[in-house]
Amino acid sequence: MSTLSRRYDLHCHSNQSDGILSPEDLVSRAKDQDVSVLALTDHDTIAGLERAKKQAEIVNIDIITGVEFSCKWAGRNIHVVALGFDETHPKLLAQIESQTKMRDIRASEIAARLEKIGFKDAMARAQAQSGGAVIGRPHFAKAMVAMGFCSSVDQAFKKYLGAGKPGDIKQIWPEFGDLLPDVVEAGGIPVLAHPLKYKLTRSKLSQLLEDFIEYGGRAMEVVSGQQRQQDTHDMARLVNRFDLLASCGSDFHAPSKPWSELGRYSEMPDTVKPVWQAWE
Ligand code: AMP
Ligand code: MN
Ligand code: MN
Ligand code: MN
């Protein structure tokens, strides 16, 4: 198949983090959606990688190694997707394992805070939602909805888990300057995920990109799911200004949300250099 006709989805989640589908079902669904190259980018874990690879062989699509790291920049919680790294690289493996553990520690802290404001058995309830996967805030949100403590996941984030709320604990994540060199050393490409989600002014985002590049950052998601054309053009200009590669992905978590289907996201303009140039 020619490179031009291939569909790349380089950001999605399985039930090994806060997604709904097993790695196998995720890969099969990607195939059904005409994805030819998929990166499974669970939050701070590669627990689903081997299973995704096996299924990819069965349905005949390509898998790029991936993970979505939680990290900090200037006191903010920033997400960096790492692509195409050697998943046996000891230093990067240790970093991923450490972040998986951080999620457990953070989950206990979140639970303690939610208990204080009246949400009983928070940890056990979040664990029941995660089914043994690394715990994230969405698991707490779902547990709160299941218990009638909140009317929706969105409301749980707005009131209890989102930025500045009791369940928002970000101090534990590494500074991205401490993380990016390990990704590079393992042969991976650090990609700044969903740059518009941080709600930064354009000058702050430029500062972030300057630091990102200084520590080895190579790419940015120009497209994250379905987005406004204006945003795509803005982000395309930005990657070109900083001479970064451009990535794209659905950030798919669950089949119930048609706006974030696997393989479905706004087109990348042909003015950018796609990130897959780095490995093809
Ligand atoms: P965590 O990874 O535990 O820090 O939680 C962040 C995750 O929560 C993101 O990756 C999203 O999947 C999800 N998320 C963030 N904000 C919201 C929201 N307002 N409603 C639903 N899910 C959200
Ligand atoms: Mn998520
Ligand atoms: Mn993210
Ligand atoms: Mn994501």
Coordinates of C-alpha atoms and ligand atoms in Angstrom, one line a residue:
M1 CA 0.0 0.0 0.0
S2 CA 1.4 3.4 -0.8
T3 CA 2.2 5.8 2.0
L4 CA -0.3 8.3 0.7
S5 CA -3.3 6.1 1.0
R6 CA -2.4 4.9 4.5
R7 CA -4.4 6.1 7.5
Y8 CA -2.4 6.8 10.6
D9 CA -4.0 6.9 14.1
L10 CA -1.2 7.7 16.5
H11 CA -3.1 8.4 19.7
C12 CA -5.7 6.1 21.3
H13 CA -6.5 4.3 24.6
S14 CA -7.4 0.7 25.5
N15 CA -8.8 -0.7 28.8
Q16 CA -5.2 -1.0 30.0
S17 CA -5.6 2.7 30.9
D18 CA -8.9 4.8 30.7
G19 CA -10.2 3.4 27.4
I20 CA -13.1 0.9 27.2
L21 CA -11.9 -1.7 24.6
S22 CA -9.4 -4.5 25.2
P23 CA -6.2 -4.1 23.1
E24 CA -7.5 -6.8 20.8
D25 CA -10.9 -5.2 20.2
L26 CA -9.2 -1.8 19.8
V27 CA -6.9 -3.1 17.0
S28 CA -9.8 -4.9 15.3
R29 CA -11.9 -1.8 15.4
A30 CA -9.1 0.2 14.0
K31 CA -8.9 -2.2 11.1
D32 CA -12.6 -1.9 10.5
Q33 CA -12.1 1.9 10.4
D34 CA -9.5 1.5 7.7
V35 CA -6.6 2.4 9.9
S36 CA -3.3 1.0 8.5
V37 CA -0.9 2.2 11.1
L38 CA -1.9 2.4 14.8
A39 CA -0.1 3.6 17.9
L40 CA -1.8 2.5 21.2
T41 CA -0.9 5.3 23.6
D42 CA -2.3 4.3 27.0
H43 CA -1.6 6.7 29.9
D44 CA 1.7 5.8 31.5
T45 CA 1.7 2.2 30.7
I46 CA 2.6 -0.2 27.8
A47 CA 0.7 -3.1 29.4
G48 CA -1.5 -3.5 26.2
L49 CA 1.4 -3.4 23.7
E50 CA 2.1 -7.1 23.3
R51 CA -1.6 -8.0 22.9
A52 CA -2.1 -5.2 20.4
K53 CA 0.8 -6.4 18.4
K54 CA -0.5 -10.0 18.3
Q55 CA -3.9 -8.8 17.2
A56 CA -2.3 -6.5 14.6
E57 CA -0.6 -9.5 13.0
I58 CA -3.9 -11.3 12.8
V59 CA -5.8 -8.4 11.2
N60 CA -2.8 -7.2 9.3
I61 CA -2.2 -3.6 10.4
D62 CA 1.0 -2.0 11.6
I63 CA 1.6 -1.1 15.2
I64 CA 3.9 1.7 16.3
T65 CA 5.0 1.5 19.9
G66 CA 3.4 4.2 21.9
V67 CA 2.6 5.6 25.4
E68 CA 1.1 8.9 26.6
F69 CA 3.2 10.3 29.4
S70 CA 1.8 12.5 32.1
C71 CA 4.4 15.2 33.0
K72 CA 4.8 18.7 34.1
W73 CA 5.9 21.9 32.5
A74 CA 5.8 25.3 34.4
G75 CA 3.5 23.7 37.0
R76 CA 1.0 22.5 34.4
N77 CA 0.0 18.9 33.6
I78 CA 1.2 18.3 30.0
H79 CA 0.8 15.1 28.0
V80 CA 3.7 13.8 25.8
V81 CA 3.1 10.9 23.5
A82 CA 6.2 8.9 22.8
L83 CA 6.2 7.0 19.5
G84 CA 8.4 4.3 17.9
F85 CA 10.7 3.7 20.9
D86 CA 12.5 0.4 21.7
E87 CA 10.1 -1.1 24.3
T88 CA 13.0 -3.1 25.8
H89 CA 15.1 -0.1 26.5
P90 CA 15.9 -0.4 30.3
K91 CA 15.9 3.3 31.1
L92 CA 12.6 4.1 29.4
L93 CA 11.1 0.9 30.7
A94 CA 12.0 1.9 34.2
Q95 CA 10.5 5.3 33.6
I96 CA 7.3 3.8 32.4
E97 CA 7.1 1.4 35.3
S98 CA 7.8 4.3 37.7
Q99 CA 4.9 6.3 36.2
T100 CA 2.6 3.3 36.4
K101 CA 3.4 3.2 40.1
M102 CA 2.9 6.9 40.4
R103 CA -0.6 6.4 39.1
D104 CA -1.3 4.0 42.0
I105 CA 0.1 6.5 44.6
R106 CA -1.8 9.3 43.0
A107 CA -5.0 7.2 43.0
S108 CA -4.7 6.7 46.8
E109 CA -4.3 10.4 47.3
I110 CA -7.2 11.2 45.1
A111 CA -9.3 8.7 46.9
A112 CA -8.3 10.1 50.3
R113 CA -9.4 13.6 49.2
L114 CA -12.7 12.4 47.7
E115 CA -13.4 10.5 51.0
K116 CA -13.0 13.7 52.9
I117 CA -15.7 15.4 50.9
G118 CA -18.1 12.5 51.4
F119 CA -17.4 10.0 48.6
K120 CA -17.1 6.7 50.5
D121 CA -14.9 3.7 49.5
A122 CA -13.5 5.9 46.7
M123 CA -10.5 3.6 46.0
A124 CA -12.4 0.4 45.9
R125 CA -15.0 1.9 43.6
A126 CA -12.4 3.4 41.2
Q127 CA -10.7 0.0 41.1
A128 CA -14.0 -1.7 40.2
Q129 CA -14.3 0.7 37.3
S130 CA -10.7 0.2 36.1
G131 CA -10.9 -3.6 36.3
G132 CA -7.2 -3.8 37.3
A133 CA -5.9 -1.3 34.8
V134 CA -3.8 1.7 35.9
I135 CA -6.3 4.1 37.6
G136 CA -7.0 7.5 36.1
R137 CA -9.4 10.3 37.1
P138 CA -12.1 9.0 34.6
H139 CA -12.4 5.9 36.8
F140 CA -13.2 8.0 39.8
A141 CA -15.6 10.1 37.7
K142 CA -17.4 6.9 36.5
A143 CA -17.6 5.6 40.0
M144 CA -19.1 8.9 41.2
V145 CA -21.7 8.7 38.5
A146 CA -22.5 5.1 39.3
M147 CA -23.1 6.0 42.9
G148 CA -25.3 9.0 42.0
F149 CA -22.7 11.3 43.6
C150 CA -22.6 13.2 40.2
S151 CA -25.0 13.3 37.3
S152 CA -22.3 12.9 34.6
V153 CA -18.6 12.3 34.1
D154 CA -18.3 15.8 32.9
Q155 CA -19.9 17.1 36.1
A156 CA -17.5 15.0 38.2
F157 CA -14.6 16.6 36.4
K158 CA -16.1 20.1 36.7
K159 CA -16.8 19.8 40.4
Y160 CA -14.2 17.3 41.8
L161 CA -11.5 16.1 39.4
G162 CA -10.7 18.8 36.9
A163 CA -8.0 21.5 37.1
G164 CA -7.8 23.1 40.5
K165 CA -10.3 20.7 42.1
P166 CA -9.6 18.4 45.0
G167 CA -9.0 15.4 42.8
D168 CA -6.5 17.2 40.6
I169 CA -3.0 16.0 41.8
K170 CA -0.3 16.8 39.3
Q171 CA 2.8 17.4 41.5
I172 CA 3.9 13.8 41.3
W173 CA 4.5 13.8 37.6
P174 CA 8.1 14.3 36.3
E175 CA 9.2 17.5 34.8
F176 CA 9.1 17.0 31.0
G177 CA 12.8 18.0 30.9
D178 CA 13.6 14.9 33.0
L179 CA 11.5 12.6 30.8
L180 CA 12.1 13.6 27.2
P181 CA 15.8 12.6 27.0
D182 CA 14.9 9.0 28.0
V183 CA 12.4 8.8 25.2
V184 CA 15.0 10.0 22.7
E185 CA 17.6 7.7 24.1
A186 CA 15.2 4.8 23.5
G187 CA 14.9 5.8 19.9
G188 CA 11.5 7.3 20.4
I189 CA 9.9 10.5 19.1
P190 CA 8.5 12.8 21.7
V191 CA 5.2 14.3 20.5
L192 CA 3.5 17.1 22.3
A193 CA -0.1 15.9 22.6
H194 CA -3.3 17.9 22.0
P195 CA -1.6 21.4 22.3
L196 CA -4.9 23.2 22.4
K197 CA -6.2 21.3 25.4
Y198 CA -3.9 23.2 27.8
K199 CA -5.6 26.5 27.1
L200 CA -2.3 28.4 26.9
T201 CA -1.9 31.8 25.4
R202 CA -0.1 31.6 22.1
S203 CA 3.1 33.1 23.7
K204 CA 3.0 30.5 26.5
L205 CA 2.5 27.7 24.0
S206 CA 5.5 29.0 22.1
Q207 CA 7.6 29.0 25.3
L208 CA 6.4 25.4 25.9
L209 CA 7.5 24.4 22.4
E210 CA 10.9 26.1 22.8
D211 CA 11.6 24.1 26.0
F212 CA 10.1 20.9 24.5
I213 CA 12.5 21.2 21.6
E214 CA 15.5 21.9 23.8
Y215 CA 14.9 18.6 25.7
G216 CA 14.5 16.6 22.5
G217 CA 10.9 17.1 21.5
R218 CA 10.4 16.4 17.8
A219 CA 6.7 16.6 16.9
M220 CA 3.4 18.0 17.9
E221 CA -0.2 16.8 17.3
V222 CA -1.5 19.2 14.6
V223 CA -4.7 17.2 14.6
S224 CA -6.4 15.7 17.7
G225 CA -9.7 14.2 16.8
Q226 CA -12.4 16.3 15.1
Q227 CA -11.4 19.9 15.4
R228 CA -12.1 23.3 13.7
Q229 CA -10.3 23.9 10.5
Q230 CA -9.0 27.2 11.9
D231 CA -7.3 25.2 14.7
T232 CA -5.7 22.8 12.2
H233 CA -4.3 25.7 10.2
D234 CA -3.0 27.4 13.3
M235 CA -1.3 24.3 14.6
A236 CA 0.1 23.6 11.1
R237 CA 1.7 27.0 11.0
L238 CA 3.1 26.5 14.5
V239 CA 4.8 23.1 13.7
N240 CA 6.3 24.7 10.6
R241 CA 7.5 27.7 12.5
F242 CA 9.2 25.5 15.0
D243 CA 10.4 23.0 12.4
L244 CA 8.6 20.1 14.1
L245 CA 7.1 17.0 12.6
A246 CA 3.3 16.8 12.6
S247 CA 1.3 14.0 14.2
C248 CA -2.4 13.1 14.2
G249 CA -4.7 10.9 16.1
S250 CA -8.2 10.3 17.4
D251 CA -7.5 10.1 21.1
F252 CA -10.1 7.5 21.0
H253 CA -11.3 6.2 24.4
A254 CA -14.7 4.6 23.9
P255 CA -17.0 3.5 21.0
S256 CA -19.9 5.5 22.4
K257 CA -18.5 8.8 21.3
P258 CA -18.9 9.2 17.5
W259 CA -16.8 12.4 17.4
S260 CA -13.7 10.5 18.6
E261 CA -13.9 7.3 16.5
L262 CA -10.6 5.5 15.7
G263 CA -9.1 6.7 12.4
R264 CA -11.5 9.7 12.3
Y265 CA -10.0 13.1 12.7
S266 CA -9.6 16.2 10.7
E267 CA -7.2 16.0 7.7
M268 CA -3.7 17.2 8.2
P269 CA -2.8 19.9 5.7
D270 CA -0.1 18.9 3.2
T271 CA 2.1 21.9 4.2
V272 CA 3.3 19.9 7.2
K273 CA 6.0 17.2 7.5
P274 CA 4.2 14.1 8.9
V275 CA 5.8 12.4 11.9
W276 CA 5.9 9.1 10.0
Q277 CA 8.7 10.5 7.8
A278 CA 10.9 9.8 10.9
W279 CA 10.5 6.0 10.6
E280 CA 9.5 5.4 6.9
Ligands
AMP1 P1 -5.7 11.4 34.3 O1 -5.0 10.6 33.1 O2 -6.0 10.5 35.4 O3 -4.9 12.6 34.7 O4 -7.0 11.9 33.7 C1 -7.1 12.6 32.5 C2 -8.0 11.9 31.5 O5 -9.3 12.2 31.9 C3 -7.8 12.4 30.1 O6 -6.9 11.6 29.4 C4 -9.2 12.2 29.5 O7 -9.4 10.9 29.1 C5 -10.1 12.3 30.7 N1 -10.8 13.7 30.9 C6 -10.2 14.8 31.1 N2 -11.2 15.8 31.3 C7 -12.3 15.2 31.1 C8 -13.7 15.6 31.2 N3 -14.0 16.9 31.4 N4 -14.7 14.7 31.0 C9 -14.4 13.4 30.7 N5 -13.1 13.0 30.7 C10 -12.1 13.8 30.9
MN2 MN -7.6 9.5 28.8
MN3 MN -4.0 13.4 26.9
MN4 MN -4.9 10.5 25.2

